[in-house]
Coordinates of C-alpha atoms in Angstrom, one line a residue:
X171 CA 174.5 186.7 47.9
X172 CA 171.8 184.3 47.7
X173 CA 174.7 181.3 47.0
X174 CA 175.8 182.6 50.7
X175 CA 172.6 182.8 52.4
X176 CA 171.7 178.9 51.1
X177 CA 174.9 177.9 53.0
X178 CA 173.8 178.8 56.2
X179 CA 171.5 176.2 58.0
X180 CA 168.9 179.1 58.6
X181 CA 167.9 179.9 55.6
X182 CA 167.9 176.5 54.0
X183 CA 165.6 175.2 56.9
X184 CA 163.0 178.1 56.1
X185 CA 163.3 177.6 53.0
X186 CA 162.2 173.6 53.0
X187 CA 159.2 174.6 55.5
X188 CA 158.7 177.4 52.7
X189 CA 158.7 174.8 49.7
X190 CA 157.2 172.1 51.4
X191 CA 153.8 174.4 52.3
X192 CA 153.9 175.4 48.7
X193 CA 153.7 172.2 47.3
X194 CA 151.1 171.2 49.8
X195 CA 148.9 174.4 48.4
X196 CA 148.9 173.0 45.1
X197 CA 148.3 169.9 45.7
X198 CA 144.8 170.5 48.0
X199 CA 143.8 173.3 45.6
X200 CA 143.2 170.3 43.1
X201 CA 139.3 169.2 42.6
X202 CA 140.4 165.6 43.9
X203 CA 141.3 167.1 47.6
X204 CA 138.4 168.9 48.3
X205 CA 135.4 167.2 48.9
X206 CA 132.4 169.7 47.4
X207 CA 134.8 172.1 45.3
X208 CA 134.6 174.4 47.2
X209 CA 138.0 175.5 49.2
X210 CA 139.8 178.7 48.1
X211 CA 143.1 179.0 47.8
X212 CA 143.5 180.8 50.4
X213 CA 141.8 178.6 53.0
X214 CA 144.1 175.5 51.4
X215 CA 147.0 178.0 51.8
X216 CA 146.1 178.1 55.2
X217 CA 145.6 174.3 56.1
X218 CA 148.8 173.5 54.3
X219 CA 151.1 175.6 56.6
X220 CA 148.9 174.7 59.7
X221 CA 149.9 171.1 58.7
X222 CA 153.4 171.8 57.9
X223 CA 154.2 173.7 61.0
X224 CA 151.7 171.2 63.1
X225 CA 149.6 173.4 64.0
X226 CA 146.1 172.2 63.6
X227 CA 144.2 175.4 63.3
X228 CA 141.9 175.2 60.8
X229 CA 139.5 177.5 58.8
X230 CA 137.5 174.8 57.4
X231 CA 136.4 171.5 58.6
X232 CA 139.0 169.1 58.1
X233 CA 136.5 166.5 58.0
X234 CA 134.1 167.6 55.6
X235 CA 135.8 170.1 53.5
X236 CA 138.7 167.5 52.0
X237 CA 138.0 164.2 50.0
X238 CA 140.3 160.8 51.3
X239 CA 143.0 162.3 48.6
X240 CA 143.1 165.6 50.6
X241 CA 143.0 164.2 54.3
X242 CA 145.9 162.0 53.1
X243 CA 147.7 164.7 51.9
X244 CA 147.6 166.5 55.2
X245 CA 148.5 163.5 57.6
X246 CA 151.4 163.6 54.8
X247 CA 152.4 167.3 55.6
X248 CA 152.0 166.6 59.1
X249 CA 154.5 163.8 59.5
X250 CA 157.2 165.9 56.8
X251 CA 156.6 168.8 58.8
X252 CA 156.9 167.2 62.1
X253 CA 159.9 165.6 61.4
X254 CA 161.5 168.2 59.3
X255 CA 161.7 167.9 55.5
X256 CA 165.4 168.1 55.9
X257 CA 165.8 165.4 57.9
X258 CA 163.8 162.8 55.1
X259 CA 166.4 164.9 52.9
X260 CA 169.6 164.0 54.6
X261 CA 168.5 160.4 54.6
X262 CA 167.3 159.7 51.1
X263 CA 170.4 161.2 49.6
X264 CA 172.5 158.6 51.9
X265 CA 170.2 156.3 50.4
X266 CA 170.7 157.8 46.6
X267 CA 174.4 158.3 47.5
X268 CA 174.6 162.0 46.6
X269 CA 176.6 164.3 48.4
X270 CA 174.9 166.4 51.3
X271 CA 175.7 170.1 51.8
X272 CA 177.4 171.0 55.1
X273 CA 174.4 173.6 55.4
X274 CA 171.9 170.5 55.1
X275 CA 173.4 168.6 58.2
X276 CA 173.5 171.7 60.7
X277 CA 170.1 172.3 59.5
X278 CA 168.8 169.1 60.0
X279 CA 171.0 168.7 63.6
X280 CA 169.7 171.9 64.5
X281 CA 166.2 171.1 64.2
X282 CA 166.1 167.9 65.7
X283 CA 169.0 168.0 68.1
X284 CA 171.1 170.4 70.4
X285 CA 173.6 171.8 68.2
X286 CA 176.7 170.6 70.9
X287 CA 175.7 167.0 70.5
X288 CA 178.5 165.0 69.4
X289 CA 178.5 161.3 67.5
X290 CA 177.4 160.7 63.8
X291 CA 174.3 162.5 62.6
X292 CA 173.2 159.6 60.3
X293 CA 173.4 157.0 62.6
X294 CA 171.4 159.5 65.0
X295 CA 168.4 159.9 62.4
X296 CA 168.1 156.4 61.7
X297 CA 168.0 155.3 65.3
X298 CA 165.2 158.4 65.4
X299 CA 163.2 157.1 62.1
X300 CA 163.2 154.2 63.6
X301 CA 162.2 154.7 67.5
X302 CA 159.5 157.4 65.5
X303 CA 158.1 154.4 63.6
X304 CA 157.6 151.8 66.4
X305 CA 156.2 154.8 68.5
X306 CA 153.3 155.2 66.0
X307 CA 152.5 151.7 65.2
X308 CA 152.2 151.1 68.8
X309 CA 150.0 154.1 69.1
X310 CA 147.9 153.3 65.8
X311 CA 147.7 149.8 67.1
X312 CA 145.9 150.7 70.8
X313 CA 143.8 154.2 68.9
X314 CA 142.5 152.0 66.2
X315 CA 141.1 149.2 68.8
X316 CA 139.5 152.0 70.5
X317 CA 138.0 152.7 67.8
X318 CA 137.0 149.7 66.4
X319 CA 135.0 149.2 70.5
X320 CA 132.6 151.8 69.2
X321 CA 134.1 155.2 70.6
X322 CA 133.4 156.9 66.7
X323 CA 130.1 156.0 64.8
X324 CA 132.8 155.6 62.3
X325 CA 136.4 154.7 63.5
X326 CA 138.9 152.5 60.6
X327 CA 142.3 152.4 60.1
X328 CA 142.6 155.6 58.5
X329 CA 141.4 157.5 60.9
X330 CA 143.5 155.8 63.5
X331 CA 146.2 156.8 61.8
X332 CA 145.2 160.1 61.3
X333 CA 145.2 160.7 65.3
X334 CA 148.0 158.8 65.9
X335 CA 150.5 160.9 63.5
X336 CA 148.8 164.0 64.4
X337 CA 149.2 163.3 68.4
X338 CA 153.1 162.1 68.0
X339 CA 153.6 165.4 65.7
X340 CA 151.9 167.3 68.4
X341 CA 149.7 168.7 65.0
X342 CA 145.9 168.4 66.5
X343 CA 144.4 167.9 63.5
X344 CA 141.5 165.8 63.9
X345 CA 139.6 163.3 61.2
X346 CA 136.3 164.2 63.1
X347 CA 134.4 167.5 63.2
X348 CA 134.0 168.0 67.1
X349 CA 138.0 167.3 67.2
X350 CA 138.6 164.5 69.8
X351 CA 135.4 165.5 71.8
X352 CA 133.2 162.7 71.0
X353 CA 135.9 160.1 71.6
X354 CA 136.4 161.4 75.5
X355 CA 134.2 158.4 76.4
X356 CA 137.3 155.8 75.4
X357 CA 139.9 156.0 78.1
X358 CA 142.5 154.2 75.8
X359 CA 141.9 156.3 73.2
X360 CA 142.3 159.3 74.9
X361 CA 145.7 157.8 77.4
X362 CA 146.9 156.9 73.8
X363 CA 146.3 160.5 72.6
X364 CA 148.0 162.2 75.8
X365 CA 151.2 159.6 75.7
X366 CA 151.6 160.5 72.2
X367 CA 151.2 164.2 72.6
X368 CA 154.0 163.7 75.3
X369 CA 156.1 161.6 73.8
X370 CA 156.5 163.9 71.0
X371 CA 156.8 167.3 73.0
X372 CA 160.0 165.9 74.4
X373 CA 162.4 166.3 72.2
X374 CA 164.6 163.5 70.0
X375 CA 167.7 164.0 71.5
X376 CA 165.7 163.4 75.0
X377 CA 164.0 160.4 73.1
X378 CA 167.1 158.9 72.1
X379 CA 168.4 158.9 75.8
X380 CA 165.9 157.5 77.0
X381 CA 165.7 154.8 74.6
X382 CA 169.2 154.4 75.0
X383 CA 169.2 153.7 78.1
X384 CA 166.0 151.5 78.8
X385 CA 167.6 149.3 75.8
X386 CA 170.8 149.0 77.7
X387 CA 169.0 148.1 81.2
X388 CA 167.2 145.4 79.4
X389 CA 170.0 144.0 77.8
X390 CA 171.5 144.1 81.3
X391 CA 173.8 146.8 81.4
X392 CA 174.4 149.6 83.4
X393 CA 172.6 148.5 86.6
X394 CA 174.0 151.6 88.5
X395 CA 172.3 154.6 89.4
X396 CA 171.3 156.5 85.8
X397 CA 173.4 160.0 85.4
X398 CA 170.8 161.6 82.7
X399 CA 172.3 164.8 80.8
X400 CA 171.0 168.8 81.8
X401 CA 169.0 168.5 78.9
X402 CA 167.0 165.4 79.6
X403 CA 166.6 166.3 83.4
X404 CA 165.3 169.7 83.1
X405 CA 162.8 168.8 79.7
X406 CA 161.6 166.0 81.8
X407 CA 161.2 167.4 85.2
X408 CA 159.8 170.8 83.5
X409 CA 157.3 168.7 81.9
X410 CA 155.8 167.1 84.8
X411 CA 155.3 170.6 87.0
X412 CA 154.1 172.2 84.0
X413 CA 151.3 169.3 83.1
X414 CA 150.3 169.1 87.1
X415 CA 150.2 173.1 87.2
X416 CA 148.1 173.1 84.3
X417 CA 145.9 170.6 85.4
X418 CA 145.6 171.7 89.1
X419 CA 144.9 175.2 88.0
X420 CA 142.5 174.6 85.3
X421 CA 140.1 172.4 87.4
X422 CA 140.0 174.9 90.2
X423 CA 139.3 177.7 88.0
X424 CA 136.3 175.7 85.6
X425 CA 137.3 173.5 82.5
X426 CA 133.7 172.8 81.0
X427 CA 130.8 174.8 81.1
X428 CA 128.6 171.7 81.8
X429 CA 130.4 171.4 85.5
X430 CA 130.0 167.9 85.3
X431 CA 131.3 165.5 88.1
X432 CA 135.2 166.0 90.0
X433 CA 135.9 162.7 87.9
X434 CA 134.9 164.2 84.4
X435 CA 136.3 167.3 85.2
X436 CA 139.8 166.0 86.3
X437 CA 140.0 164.1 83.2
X438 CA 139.6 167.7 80.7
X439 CA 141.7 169.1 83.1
X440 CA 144.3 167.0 82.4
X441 CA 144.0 166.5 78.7
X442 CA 143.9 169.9 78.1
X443 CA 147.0 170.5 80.0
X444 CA 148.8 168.2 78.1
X445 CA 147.5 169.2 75.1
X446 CA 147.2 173.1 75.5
X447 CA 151.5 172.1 75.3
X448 CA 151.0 172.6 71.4
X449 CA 149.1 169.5 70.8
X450 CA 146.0 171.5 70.0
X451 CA 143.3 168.9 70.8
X452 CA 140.7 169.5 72.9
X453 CA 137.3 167.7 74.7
X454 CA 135.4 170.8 75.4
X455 CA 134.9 174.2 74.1
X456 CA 137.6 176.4 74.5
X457 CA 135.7 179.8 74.0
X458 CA 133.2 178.7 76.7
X459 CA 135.7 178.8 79.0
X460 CA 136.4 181.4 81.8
X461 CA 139.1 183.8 81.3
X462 CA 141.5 182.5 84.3
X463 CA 141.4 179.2 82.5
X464 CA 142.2 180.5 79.3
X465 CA 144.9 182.7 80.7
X466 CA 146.8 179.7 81.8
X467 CA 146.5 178.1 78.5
X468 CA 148.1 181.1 77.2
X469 CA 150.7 180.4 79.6
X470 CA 151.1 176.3 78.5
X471 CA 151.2 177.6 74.8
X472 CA 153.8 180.0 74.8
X473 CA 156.2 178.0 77.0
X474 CA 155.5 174.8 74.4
X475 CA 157.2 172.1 74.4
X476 CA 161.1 170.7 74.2
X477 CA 163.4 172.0 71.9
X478 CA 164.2 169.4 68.7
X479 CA 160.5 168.4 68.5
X480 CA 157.7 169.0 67.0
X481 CA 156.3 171.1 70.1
X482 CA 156.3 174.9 69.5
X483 CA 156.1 177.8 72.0
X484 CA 159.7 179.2 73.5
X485 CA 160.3 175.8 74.9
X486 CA 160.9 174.7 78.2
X487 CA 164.4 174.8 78.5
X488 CA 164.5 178.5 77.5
X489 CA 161.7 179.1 80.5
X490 CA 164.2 177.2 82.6
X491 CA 167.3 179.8 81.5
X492 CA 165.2 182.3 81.9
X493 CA 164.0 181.9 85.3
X494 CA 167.4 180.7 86.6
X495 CA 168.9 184.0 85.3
X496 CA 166.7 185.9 87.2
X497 CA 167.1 183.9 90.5
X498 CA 170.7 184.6 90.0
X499 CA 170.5 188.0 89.1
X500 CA 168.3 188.7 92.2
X501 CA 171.2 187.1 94.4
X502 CA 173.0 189.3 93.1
X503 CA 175.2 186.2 91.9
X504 CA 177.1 186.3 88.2
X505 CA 177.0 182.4 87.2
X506 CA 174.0 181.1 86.2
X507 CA 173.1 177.5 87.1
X508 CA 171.0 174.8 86.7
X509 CA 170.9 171.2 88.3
X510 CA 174.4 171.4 89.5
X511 CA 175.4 172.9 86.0
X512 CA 176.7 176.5 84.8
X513 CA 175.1 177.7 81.8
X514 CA 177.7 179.5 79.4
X515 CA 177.1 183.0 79.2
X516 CA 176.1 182.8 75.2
X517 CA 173.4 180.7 76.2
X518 CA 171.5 182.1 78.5
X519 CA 171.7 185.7 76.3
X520 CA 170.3 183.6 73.8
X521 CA 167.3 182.1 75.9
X522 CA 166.7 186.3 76.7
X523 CA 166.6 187.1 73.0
X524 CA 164.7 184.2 72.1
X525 CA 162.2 185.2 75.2
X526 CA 162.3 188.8 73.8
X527 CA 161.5 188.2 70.3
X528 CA 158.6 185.7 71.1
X529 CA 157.0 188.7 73.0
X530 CA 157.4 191.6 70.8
X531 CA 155.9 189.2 68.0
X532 CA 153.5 188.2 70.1
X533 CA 152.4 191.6 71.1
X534 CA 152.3 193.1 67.8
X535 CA 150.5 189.6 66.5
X536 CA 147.6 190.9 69.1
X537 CA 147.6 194.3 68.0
X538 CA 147.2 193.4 64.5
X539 CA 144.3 190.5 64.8
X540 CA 142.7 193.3 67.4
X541 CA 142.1 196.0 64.3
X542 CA 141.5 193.4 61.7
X543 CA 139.2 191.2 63.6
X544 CA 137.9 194.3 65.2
X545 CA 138.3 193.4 68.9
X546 CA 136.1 194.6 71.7
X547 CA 133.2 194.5 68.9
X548 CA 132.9 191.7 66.6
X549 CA 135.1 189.6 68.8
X550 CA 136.1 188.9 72.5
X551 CA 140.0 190.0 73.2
X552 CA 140.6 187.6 75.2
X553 CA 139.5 185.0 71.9
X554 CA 141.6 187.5 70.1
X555 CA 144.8 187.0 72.7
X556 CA 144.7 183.3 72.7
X557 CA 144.3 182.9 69.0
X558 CA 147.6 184.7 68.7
X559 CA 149.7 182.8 71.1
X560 CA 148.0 179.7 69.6
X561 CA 149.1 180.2 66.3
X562 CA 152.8 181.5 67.9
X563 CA 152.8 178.2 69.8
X564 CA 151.9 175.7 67.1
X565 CA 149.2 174.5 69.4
X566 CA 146.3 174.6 67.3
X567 CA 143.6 175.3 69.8
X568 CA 140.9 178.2 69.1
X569 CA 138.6 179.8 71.2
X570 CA 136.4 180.1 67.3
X571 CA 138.3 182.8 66.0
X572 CA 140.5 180.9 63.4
X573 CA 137.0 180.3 61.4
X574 CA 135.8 183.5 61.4
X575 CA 139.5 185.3 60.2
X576 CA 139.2 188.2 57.7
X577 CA 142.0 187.4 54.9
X578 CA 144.6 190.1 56.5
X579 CA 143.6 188.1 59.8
X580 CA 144.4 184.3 58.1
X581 CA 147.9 186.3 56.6
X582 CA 149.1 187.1 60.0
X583 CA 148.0 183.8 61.6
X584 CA 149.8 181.9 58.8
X585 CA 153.3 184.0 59.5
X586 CA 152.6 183.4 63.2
X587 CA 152.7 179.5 62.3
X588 CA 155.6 180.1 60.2
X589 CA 157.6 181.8 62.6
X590 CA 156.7 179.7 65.8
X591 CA 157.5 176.6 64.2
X592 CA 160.8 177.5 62.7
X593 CA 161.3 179.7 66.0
X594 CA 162.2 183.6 65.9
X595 CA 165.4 183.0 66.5
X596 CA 165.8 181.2 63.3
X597 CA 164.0 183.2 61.4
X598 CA 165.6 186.1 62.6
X599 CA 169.2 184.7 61.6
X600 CA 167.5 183.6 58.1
X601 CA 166.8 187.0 57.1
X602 CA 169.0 189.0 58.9
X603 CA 172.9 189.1 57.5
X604 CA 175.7 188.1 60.0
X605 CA 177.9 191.0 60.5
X606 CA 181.5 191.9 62.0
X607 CA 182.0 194.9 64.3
X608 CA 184.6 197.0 63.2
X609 CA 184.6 199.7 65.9
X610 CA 183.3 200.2 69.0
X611 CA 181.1 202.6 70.5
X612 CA 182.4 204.8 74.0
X613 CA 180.6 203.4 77.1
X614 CA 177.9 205.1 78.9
X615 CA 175.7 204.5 81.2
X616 CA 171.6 204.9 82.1
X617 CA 169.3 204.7 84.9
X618 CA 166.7 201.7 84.2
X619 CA 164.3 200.8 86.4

C-alpha cells in the first residue's frame, strides 16, 4: 500500500515538503543557528515550514533569534521550498545519471507547470533554473546598491540576498526586525522588492512564455501580432485588476495610521497590494489598520497568486473559473468560457472543489484559532480572521497574532502552511485513496435554494 501511494505524484510531493521541513528543524534546533540559545523546538519547527512553504510568518524575530548559520539556513529553505525540492531532484539525478520515477516527473510538472503542457520536462527546468537565476542576480544586483546608498544602518550582500530570494519566492521573510519598513525610504529598493514579488507570483509556465517570446522578438523573429495562451492572458490580466483593486481600495479605506501625505499613502497602498498577493512584506502595521482594509487583504490572500509558483492562496486562474461559471450559469448558458476559450467540464468542477475545500479549511482554521487564542477576549477576531487566511495563503503577513500563538494555535497555523502551499487539492488526493464506482445510486432530486 505505501509502494502505491509513493507512485502517485501527490504523495511524493508532500512527502518532499514533509522531509525537507524536517531536515530544516534539525538543523536550526542546533546551538550554531540560534543566536542566544534560546529557540525551542517548537518555534524552529515553526520557522522551518514557514520557510519551506514561503510563508514568512514568524514567532520569533528572524533577525535576532538566528546566528549567520541559521539565517542561511532559512534563505536555503526558502529557495528549495520555492522552487520545489522535487524539481532540484529531477535535475541532480540527470546530472548523477540515475533513473527518475514516473511519480517524480508528474510531481515536479505538476508543481511548477499545467499538467497539459507538452515538450520535454528537462529542457523546461533548465530553461526555468536558468531564467530563476538571472532574475535574482538582477534583483540582488539593484537591492544591494540600495542598500549600500544608506537605506539600512546595516545593508551587505547578505542581506541583499536575503530580500531578493525571499521577494522572487514570494516568502516575506525579512533580515531586519521592522520587516521592509525602514527601507520604504529607497524607491529602488522597494520597485525591486514589488517586481520581484510579481515576477514570482506569475507562474513558470507564464515566465517561460514570456521569456520565450521577448527572446524571439529580439532575435528578430515573430514580428506579428503576439497570440499568448489562456493561461498567460488570464494570470496576467487577473494580476493587474487585482493589484489596481487592491490598491485603489486600500488608499480610500486608510493604509497607515499616521495618514501621512496622498504620495506616501499611494506608495503602501500599492506595496501592500502587491505584496498582501502572498509576498507577506509589509511598510506599516497591519494590526493598526482599519477593518475594511484588512478585509480586502483577506480578499488578495486567499485568491494568491498564479498557479506553478511560489504564490499561495486558490490562485487566480481558479477565481477566474469560478466567476466565469457563475456568469454562465446565471445566463442560464451550459459552456463555460473564457477569452474566447471553453473550459472542459473537468476543469471547472475542479476550480469548485478546490474553491470549496479552501473555505471549509479556512472556516474551520478560524474556529479553531478563535477558542485557542480565545477570540473576542485576549485577541481581536478580525486579527484572528486574517491570521488564518494568512497562513492559508502563504502570505506571511500578521496583524501580531503569529507571536503571541498558544502551541495548539502554532500547530494549526503550521498545517495551514502546509496545506496552502501544497494546495488542498493535493493534499486531499495525497491522503485520500483513488477509488472506482461499482454501482450506482437511483436519481433523485431536492429543492436548494
Amino acid at each position: 500500500m505505501l509502494n502505491s501511494s509513493v507512485r502517485r505524484p501527490e504523495p511524493l510531493l508532500a512527502a518532499t515538503f514533509a522531509i525537507l521541513i524536517a531536515v530544516g528543524t534539525g538543523l536550526l534546533c542546533l546551538p550554531a543557528a540560534q543566536a542566544e540559545d534560546r529557540v525551542g523546538v517548537l518555534d524552529a519547527l515553526f520557522t522551518a515550514t514557514s520557510a519551506v512553504c514561503v510563508t514568512g510568518l514568524i514567532t520569533v524575530d528572524t533577525a535576532t533569534a538566528w546566528s549567520r548559520f541559521g539565517q542561511t539556513v532559512i534563505l536555503v529553505l526558502i529557495q528549495l521550498g520555492g522552487l520545489g525540492i522535487m524539481t532540484f531532484g529531477v535535475i541532480a539525478a540527470e546530472v548523477l545519471r540515475l533513473r527518475v520515477s514516473f511519480a517524480a516527473l508528474a510531481a515536479s510538472r505538476g508543481a511548477l507547470f499545467e499538467h497539459q503542457l507538452r515538450g520535454d520536462l528537462r529542457s523546461r527546468l533548465h530553461r526555468l533554473l536558468l531564467l530563476v537565476l538571472l532574475v535574482e542576480l538582477f534583483g540582488f544586483g539593484l537591492i544591494h546598491r540600495g542598500l549600500e546608498s544608506g537605506a539600512a544602518p546595516h545593508g551587505g550582500r547578505f542581506e541583499a540576498a536575503f530580500l531578493t530570494v525571499s521577494a522572487f519566492c514570494n516568502a516575506g521573510f525579512s533580515i531586519y526586525s521592522d520587516n521592509v519598513a525602514g527601507l520604504s525610504s529607497s524607491p529602488l529598493i522597494m520597485g525591486t522588492l514589488m517586481a520581484l514579488v510579481i515576477v514570482g507570483g506569475l507562474g513558470y509556465a507564464v515566465l517561460l512564455e514570456v521569456a520565450g517570446r521577448a527572446w524571439n522578438r529580439l532575435r528578430g523573429r515573430g514580428a506579428g501580432p503576439v497570440r499568448w495562451s489562456l493561461q498567460t492572458r488570464v494570470v496576467l490580466t487577473g494580476s493587474a485588476l487585482l493589484i489596481v483593486a487592491g490598491a485603489v481600495t486600500l488608499f480610500v479605506f486608510g493604509i497607515d495610521e499616521a495618514r501621512g501625505s496622498p504620495a506616501a499613502r499611494l506608495g503602501h497602498a500599492v506595496f501592500q497590494s502587491v505584496s498582501a498577493r502572498t509576498a507577506g512584506f509589509n511598510t506599516v502595521r497591519i494590526e493598526a489598520l482599519p477593518v475594511p482594509s484588512l478585509l480586502i487583504l483577506i480578499a488578495l490572500m486567499f485568491v494568491g497568486g498564479s498557479p506553478g509558483s511560489c504564490a499561495g492562496g486558490v490562485k487566480i486562474t481558479t477565481a477566474a473559473v469560478w466567476l466565469a461559471r457563475i456568469g454562465t450559469r446565471l445566463t442560464n448558458r451550459e459552456a463555460v468560457n473564457i477569452g474566447g476559450r471553453q473550459l472542459p467540464q473537468d476543469l471547472v468542477r475542479r476550480a469548485t472543489l478546490l474553491l470549496a475545500l479552501a473555505a471549509v479549511w479556512n472556516l474551520v482554521g478560524i474556529m479553531v484559532l478563535s477558542l485557542s487564542e480565545e477570540a473576542g477576549t485576549r485577541v481581536r477576531f478580525e486579527h484572528v480572521m486574517f491570521e488564518q487566511v494568512s497562513a492559508f495563503g502563504t502570505v506571511g503577513l500578521s496583524a501580531g497574532l503569529t507571536p503571541l500563538l498558544s502551541p495548539v494555535g502554532k500547530i494549526w497555523i503550521m498545517a495551514s502552511m502546509f496545506v496552502g502551499r501544497l494546495g488542498p487539492l493535493t493534499v486531499a488526493l495525497a491522503m485520500l485513496k483513488p477509488a472506482r464506482e461499482r454501482f450506482a445510486y437511483p436519481p433523485e432530486r431536492i429543492m436548494i435554494g
